[in-house]
mmCIF file with all atom_site columns, C-alpha atoms in Angstrom:
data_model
loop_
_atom_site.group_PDB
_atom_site.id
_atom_site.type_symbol
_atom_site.label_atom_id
_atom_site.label_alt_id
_atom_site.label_comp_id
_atom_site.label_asym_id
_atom_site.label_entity_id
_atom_site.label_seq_id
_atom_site.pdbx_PDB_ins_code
_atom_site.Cartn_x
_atom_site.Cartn_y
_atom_site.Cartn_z
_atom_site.occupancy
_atom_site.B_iso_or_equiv
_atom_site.pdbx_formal_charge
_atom_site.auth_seq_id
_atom_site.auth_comp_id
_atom_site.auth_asym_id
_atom_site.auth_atom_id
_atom_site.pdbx_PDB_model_num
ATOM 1   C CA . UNK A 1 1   ? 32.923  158.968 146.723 1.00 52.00 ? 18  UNK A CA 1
ATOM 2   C CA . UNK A 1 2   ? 36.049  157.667 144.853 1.00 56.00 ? 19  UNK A CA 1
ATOM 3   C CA . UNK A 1 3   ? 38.962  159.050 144.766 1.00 57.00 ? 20  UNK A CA 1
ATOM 4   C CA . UNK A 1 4   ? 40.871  159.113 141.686 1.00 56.00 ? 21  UNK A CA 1
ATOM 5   C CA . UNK A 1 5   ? 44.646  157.823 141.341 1.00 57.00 ? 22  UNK A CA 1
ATOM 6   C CA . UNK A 1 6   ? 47.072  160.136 139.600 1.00 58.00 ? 23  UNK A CA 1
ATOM 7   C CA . UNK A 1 7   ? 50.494  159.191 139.805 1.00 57.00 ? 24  UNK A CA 1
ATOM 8   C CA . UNK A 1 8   ? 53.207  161.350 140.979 1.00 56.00 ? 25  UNK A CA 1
ATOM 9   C CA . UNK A 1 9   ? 56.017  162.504 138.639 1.00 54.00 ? 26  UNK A CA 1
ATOM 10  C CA . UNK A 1 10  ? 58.572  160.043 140.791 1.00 56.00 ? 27  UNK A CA 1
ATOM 11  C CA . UNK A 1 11  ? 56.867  157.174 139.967 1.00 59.00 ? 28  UNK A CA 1
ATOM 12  C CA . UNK A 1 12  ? 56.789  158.030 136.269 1.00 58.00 ? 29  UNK A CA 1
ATOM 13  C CA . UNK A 1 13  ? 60.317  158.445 136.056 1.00 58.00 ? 30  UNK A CA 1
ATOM 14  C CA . UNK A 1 14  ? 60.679  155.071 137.635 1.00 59.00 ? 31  UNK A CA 1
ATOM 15  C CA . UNK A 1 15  ? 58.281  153.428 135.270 1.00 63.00 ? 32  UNK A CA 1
ATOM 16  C CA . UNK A 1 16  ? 60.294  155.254 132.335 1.00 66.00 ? 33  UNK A CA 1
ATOM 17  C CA . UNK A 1 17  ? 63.655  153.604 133.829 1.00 65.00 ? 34  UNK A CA 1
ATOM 18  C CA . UNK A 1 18  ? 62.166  150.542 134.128 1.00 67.00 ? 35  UNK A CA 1
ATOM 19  C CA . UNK A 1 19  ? 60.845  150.545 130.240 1.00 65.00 ? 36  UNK A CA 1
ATOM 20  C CA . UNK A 1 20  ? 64.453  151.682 129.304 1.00 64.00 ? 37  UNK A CA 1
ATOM 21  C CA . UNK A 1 21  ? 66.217  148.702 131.185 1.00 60.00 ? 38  UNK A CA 1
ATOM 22  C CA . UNK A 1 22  ? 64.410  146.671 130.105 1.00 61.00 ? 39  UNK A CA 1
ATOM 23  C CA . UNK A 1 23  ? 64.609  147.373 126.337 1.00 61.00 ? 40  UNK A CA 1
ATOM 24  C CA . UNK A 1 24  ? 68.194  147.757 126.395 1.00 61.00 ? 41  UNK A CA 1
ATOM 25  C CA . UNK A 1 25  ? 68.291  144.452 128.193 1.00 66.00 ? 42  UNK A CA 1
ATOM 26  C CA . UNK A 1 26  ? 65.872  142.670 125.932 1.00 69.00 ? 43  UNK A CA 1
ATOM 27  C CA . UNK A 1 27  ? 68.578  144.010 123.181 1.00 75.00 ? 44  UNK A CA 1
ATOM 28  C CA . UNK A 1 28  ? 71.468  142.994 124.430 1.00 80.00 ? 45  UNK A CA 1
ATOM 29  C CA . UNK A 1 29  ? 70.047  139.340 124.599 1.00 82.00 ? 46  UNK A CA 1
ATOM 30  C CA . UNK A 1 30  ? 69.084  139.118 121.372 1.00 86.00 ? 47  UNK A CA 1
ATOM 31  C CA . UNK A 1 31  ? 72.353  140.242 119.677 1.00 88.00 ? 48  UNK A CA 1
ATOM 32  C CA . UNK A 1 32  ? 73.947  138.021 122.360 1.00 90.00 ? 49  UNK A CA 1
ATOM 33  C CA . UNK A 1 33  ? 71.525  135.354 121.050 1.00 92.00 ? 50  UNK A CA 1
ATOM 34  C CA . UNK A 1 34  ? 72.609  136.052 117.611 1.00 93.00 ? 51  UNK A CA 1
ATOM 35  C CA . UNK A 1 35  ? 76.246  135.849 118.028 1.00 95.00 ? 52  UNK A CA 1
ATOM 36  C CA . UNK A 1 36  ? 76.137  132.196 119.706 1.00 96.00 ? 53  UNK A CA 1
ATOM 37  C CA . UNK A 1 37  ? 73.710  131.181 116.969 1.00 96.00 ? 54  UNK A CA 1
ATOM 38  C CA . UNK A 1 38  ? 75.664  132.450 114.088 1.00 97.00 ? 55  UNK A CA 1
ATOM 39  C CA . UNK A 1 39  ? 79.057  130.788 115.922 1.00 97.00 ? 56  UNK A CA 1
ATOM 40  C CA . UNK A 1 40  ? 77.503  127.103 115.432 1.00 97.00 ? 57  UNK A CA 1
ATOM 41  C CA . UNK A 1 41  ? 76.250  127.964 111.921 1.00 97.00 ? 58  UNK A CA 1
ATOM 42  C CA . UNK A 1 42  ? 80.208  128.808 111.623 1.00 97.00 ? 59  UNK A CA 1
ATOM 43  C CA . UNK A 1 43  ? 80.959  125.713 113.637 1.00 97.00 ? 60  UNK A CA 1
ATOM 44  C CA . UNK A 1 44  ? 78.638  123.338 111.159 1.00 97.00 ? 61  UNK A CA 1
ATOM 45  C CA . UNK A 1 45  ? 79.905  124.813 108.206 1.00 97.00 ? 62  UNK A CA 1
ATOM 46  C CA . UNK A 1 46  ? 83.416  124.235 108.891 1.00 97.00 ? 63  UNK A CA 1
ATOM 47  C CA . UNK A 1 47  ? 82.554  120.735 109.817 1.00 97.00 ? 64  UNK A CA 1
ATOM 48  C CA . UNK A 1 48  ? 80.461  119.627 106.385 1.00 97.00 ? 65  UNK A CA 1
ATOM 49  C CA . UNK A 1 49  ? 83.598  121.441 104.332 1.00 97.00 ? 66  UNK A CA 1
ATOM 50  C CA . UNK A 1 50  ? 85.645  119.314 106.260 1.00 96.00 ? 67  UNK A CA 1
ATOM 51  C CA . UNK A 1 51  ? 83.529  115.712 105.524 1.00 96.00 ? 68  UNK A CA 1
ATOM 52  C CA . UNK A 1 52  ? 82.861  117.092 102.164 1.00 96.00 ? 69  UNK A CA 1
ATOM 53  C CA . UNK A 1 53  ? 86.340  117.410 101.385 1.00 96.00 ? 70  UNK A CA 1
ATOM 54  C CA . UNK A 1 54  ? 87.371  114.081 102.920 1.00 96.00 ? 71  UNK A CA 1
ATOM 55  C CA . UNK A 1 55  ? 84.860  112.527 100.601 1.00 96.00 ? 72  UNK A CA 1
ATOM 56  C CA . UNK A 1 56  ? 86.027  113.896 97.385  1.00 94.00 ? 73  UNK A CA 1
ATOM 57  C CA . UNK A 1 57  ? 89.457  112.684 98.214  1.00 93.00 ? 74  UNK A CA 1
ATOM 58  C CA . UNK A 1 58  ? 88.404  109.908 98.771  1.00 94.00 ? 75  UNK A CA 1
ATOM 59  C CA . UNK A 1 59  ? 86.290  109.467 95.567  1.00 93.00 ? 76  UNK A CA 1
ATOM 60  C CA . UNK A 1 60  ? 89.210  110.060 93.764  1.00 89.00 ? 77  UNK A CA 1
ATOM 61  C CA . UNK A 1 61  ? 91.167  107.741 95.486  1.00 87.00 ? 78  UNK A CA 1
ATOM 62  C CA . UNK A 1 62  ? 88.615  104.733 94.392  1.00 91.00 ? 79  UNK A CA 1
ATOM 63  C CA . UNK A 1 63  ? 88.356  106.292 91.122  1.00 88.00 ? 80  UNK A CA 1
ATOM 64  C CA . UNK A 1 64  ? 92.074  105.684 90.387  1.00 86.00 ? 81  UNK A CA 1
ATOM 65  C CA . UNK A 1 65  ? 92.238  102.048 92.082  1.00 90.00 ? 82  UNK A CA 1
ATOM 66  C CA . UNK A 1 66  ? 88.868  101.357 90.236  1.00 90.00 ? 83  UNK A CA 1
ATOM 67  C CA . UNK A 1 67  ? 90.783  101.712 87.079  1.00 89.00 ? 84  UNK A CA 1
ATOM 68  C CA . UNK A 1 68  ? 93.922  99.730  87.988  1.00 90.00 ? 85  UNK A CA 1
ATOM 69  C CA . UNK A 1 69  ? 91.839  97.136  88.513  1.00 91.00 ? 86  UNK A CA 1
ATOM 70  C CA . UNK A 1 70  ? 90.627  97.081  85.467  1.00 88.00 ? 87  UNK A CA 1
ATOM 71  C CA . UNK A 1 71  ? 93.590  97.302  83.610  1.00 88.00 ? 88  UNK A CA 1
ATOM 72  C CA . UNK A 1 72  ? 94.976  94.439  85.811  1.00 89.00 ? 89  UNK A CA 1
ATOM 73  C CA . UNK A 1 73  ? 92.066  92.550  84.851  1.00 89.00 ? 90  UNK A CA 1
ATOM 74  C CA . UNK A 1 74  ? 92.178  92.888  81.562  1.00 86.00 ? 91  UNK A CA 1
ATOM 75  C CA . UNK A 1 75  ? 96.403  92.317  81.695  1.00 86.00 ? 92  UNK A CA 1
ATOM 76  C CA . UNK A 1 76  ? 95.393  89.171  83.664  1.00 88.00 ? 93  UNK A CA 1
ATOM 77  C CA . UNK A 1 77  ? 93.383  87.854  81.011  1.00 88.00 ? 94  UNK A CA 1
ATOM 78  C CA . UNK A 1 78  ? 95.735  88.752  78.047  1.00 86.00 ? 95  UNK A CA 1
ATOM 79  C CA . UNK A 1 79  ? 98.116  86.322  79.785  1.00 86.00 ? 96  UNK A CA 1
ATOM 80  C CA . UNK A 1 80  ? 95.753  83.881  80.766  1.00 86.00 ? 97  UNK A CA 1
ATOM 81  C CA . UNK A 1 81  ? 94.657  83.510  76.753  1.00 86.00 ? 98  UNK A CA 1
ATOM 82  C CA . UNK A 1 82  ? 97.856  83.519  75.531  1.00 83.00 ? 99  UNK A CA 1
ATOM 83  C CA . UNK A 1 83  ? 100.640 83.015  78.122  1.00 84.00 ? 100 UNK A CA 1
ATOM 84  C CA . UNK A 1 84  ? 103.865 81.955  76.123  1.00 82.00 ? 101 UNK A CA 1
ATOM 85  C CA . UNK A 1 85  ? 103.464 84.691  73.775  1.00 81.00 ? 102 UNK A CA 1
ATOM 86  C CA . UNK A 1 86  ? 103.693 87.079  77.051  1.00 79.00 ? 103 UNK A CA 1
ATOM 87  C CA . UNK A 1 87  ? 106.339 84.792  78.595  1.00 74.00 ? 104 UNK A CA 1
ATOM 88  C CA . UNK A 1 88  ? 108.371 85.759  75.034  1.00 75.00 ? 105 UNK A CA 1
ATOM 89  C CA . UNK A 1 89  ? 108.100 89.458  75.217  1.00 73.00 ? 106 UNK A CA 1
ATOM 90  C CA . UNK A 1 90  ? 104.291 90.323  74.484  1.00 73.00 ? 107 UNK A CA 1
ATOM 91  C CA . UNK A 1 91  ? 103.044 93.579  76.142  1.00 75.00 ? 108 UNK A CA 1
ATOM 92  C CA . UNK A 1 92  ? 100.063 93.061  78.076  1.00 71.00 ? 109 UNK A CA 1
ATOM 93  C CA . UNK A 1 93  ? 97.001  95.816  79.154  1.00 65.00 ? 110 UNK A CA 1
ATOM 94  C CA . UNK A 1 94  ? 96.697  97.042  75.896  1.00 64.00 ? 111 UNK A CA 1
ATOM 95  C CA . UNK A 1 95  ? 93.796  95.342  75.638  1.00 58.00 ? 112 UNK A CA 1
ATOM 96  C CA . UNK A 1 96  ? 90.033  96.770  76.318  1.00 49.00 ? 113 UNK A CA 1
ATOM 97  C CA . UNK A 1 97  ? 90.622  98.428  79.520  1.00 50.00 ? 114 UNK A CA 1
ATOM 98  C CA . UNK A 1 98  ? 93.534  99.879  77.946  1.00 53.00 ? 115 UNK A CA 1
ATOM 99  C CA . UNK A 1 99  ? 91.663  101.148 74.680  1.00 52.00 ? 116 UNK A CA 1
ATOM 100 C CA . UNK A 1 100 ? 88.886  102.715 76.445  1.00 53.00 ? 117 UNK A CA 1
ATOM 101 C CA . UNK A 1 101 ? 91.098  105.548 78.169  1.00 55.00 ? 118 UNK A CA 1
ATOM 102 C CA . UNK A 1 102 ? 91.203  103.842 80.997  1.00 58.00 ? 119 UNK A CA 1
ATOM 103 C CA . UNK A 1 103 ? 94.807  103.663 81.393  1.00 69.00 ? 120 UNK A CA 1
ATOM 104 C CA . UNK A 1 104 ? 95.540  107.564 81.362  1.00 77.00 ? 121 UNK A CA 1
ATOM 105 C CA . UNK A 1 105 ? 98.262  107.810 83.981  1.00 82.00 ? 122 UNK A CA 1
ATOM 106 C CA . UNK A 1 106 ? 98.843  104.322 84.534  1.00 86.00 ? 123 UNK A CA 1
ATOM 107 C CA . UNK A 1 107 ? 101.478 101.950 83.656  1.00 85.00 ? 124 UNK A CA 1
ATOM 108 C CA . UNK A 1 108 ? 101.657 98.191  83.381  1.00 87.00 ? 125 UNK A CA 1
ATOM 109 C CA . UNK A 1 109 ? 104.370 95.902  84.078  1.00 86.00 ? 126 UNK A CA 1
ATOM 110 C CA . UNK A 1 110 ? 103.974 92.004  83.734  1.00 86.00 ? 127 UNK A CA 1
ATOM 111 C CA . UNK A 1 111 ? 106.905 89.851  85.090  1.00 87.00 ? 128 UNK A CA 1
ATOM 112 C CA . UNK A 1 112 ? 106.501 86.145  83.576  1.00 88.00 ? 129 UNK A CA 1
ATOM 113 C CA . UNK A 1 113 ? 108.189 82.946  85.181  1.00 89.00 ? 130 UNK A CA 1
ATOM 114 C CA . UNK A 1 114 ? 108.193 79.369  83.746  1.00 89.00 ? 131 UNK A CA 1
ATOM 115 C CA . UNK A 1 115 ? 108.696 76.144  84.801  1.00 90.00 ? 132 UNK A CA 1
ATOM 116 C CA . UNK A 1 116 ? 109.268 73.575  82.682  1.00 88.00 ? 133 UNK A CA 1
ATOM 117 C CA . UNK A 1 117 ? 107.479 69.956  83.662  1.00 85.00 ? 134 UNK A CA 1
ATOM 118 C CA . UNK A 1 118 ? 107.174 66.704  81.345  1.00 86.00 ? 135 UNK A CA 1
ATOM 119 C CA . UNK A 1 119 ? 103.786 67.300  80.346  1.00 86.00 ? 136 UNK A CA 1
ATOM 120 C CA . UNK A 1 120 ? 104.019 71.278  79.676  1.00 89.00 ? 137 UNK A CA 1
ATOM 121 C CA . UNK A 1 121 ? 104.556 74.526  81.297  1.00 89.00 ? 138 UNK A CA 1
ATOM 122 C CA . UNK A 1 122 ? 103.577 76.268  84.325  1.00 91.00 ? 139 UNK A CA 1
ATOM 123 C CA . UNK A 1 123 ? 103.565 80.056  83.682  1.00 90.00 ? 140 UNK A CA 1
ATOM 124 C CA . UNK A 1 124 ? 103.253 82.643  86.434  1.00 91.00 ? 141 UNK A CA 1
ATOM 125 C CA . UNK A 1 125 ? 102.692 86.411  85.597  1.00 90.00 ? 142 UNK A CA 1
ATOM 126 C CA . UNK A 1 126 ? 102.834 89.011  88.039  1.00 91.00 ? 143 UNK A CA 1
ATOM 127 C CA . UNK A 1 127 ? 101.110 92.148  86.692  1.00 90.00 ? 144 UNK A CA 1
ATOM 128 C CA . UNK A 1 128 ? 101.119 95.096  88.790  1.00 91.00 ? 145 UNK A CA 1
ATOM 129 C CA . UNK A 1 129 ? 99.622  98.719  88.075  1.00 91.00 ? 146 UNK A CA 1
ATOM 130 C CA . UNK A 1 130 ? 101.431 101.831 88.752  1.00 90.00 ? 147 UNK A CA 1
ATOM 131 C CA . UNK A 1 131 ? 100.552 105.472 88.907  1.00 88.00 ? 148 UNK A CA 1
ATOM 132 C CA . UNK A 1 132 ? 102.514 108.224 87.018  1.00 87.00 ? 149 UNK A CA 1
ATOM 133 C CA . UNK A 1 133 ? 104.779 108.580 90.177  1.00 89.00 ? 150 UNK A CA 1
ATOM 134 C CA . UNK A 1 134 ? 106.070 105.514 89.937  1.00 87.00 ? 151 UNK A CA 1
ATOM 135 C CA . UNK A 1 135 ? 104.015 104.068 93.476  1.00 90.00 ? 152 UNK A CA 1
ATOM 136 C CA . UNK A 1 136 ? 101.830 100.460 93.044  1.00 91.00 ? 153 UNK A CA 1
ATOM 137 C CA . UNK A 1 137 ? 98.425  100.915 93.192  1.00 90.00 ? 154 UNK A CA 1
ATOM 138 C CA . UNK A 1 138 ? 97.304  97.760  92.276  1.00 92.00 ? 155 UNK A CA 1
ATOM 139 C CA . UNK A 1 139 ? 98.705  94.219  91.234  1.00 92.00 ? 156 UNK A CA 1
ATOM 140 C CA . UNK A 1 140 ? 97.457  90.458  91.193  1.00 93.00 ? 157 UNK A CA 1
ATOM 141 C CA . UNK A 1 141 ? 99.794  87.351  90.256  1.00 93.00 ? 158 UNK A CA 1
ATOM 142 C CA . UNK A 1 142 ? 98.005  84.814  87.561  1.00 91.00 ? 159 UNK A CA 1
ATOM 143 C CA . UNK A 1 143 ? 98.982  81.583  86.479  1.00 91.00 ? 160 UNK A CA 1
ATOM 144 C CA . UNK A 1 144 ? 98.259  78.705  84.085  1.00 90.00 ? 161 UNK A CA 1
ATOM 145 C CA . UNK A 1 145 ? 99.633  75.594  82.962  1.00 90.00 ? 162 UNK A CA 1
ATOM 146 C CA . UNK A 1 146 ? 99.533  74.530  79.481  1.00 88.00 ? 163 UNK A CA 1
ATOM 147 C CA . UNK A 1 147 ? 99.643  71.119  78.547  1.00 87.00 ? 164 UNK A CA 1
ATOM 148 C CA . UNK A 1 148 ? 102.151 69.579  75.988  1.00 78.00 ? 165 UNK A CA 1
ATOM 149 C CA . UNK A 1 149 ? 104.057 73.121  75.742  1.00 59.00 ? 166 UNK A CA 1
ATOM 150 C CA . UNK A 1 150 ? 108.011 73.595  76.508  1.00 56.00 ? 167 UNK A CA 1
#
């Protein structure tokens, strides 16, 4: 004949204890869980703004040398067209680059030298690009000789 199993009340207090443990322990290790995963979302997020920013100051940076560039270029070929008119006074980089808007916060200063030979003149322009505080952000030096000219 078989004898049937009925457990005791202390071992269903135990088994209660045991279900309570381990709920409250299952619990704890998922908020724990949470907390370390919501500290490296935290921790990535900080990072990208960080890169993020770095690479819009950047962009700007480029953006603004970009431009004197441009404008130096386009200086640099004013004088290289016409370079005694520039030696006697002409303002250069008001040309294309200039026109376009290009030059909004820029300034351009072109220093010519001559040298006189028997056969003509050797100009040298040095054009250099500043920003509105008064700091270089770009320049080039440019030269040409023109025959017969003194």
């Amino acid at each position: 004949m078989a004898t049937l199993h009925t457990p005791d009340s202390s071992t269903m207090v135990v088994d209660e204890e045991r279900k309570r443990v381990s709920s409250a322990w299952t619990g704890a290790a998922f908020v724990v869980e949470s907390l370390v995963l919501l500290a490296a979302i935290v921790a990535c997020m900080a990072v990208f703004t960080s890169l993020f920013a770095k690479s819009a100051v950047a962009a700007k940076s480029s953006t603004a040398t970009t431009r004197a560039v441009q404008l130096a270029q386009s200086a640099a070929e004013e004088f290289s067209s016409d370079p005694a008119s520039v030696a006697d006074g002409k303002k250069v980089g008001k040309g294309v680059a200039a026109g376009d808007g290009n030059a909004e916060g820029l300034s351009i200063d072109c220093t010519v030298d001559t040298q006189s030979t028997d056969g003509g003149t050797f100009y040298t322009a040095h054009i250099s690009v500043a920003s509105e505080d008064g700091s270089v952000v770009y320049s080039v030096d440019a030269s040409r000789y023109v025959k017969g000219a003194r």
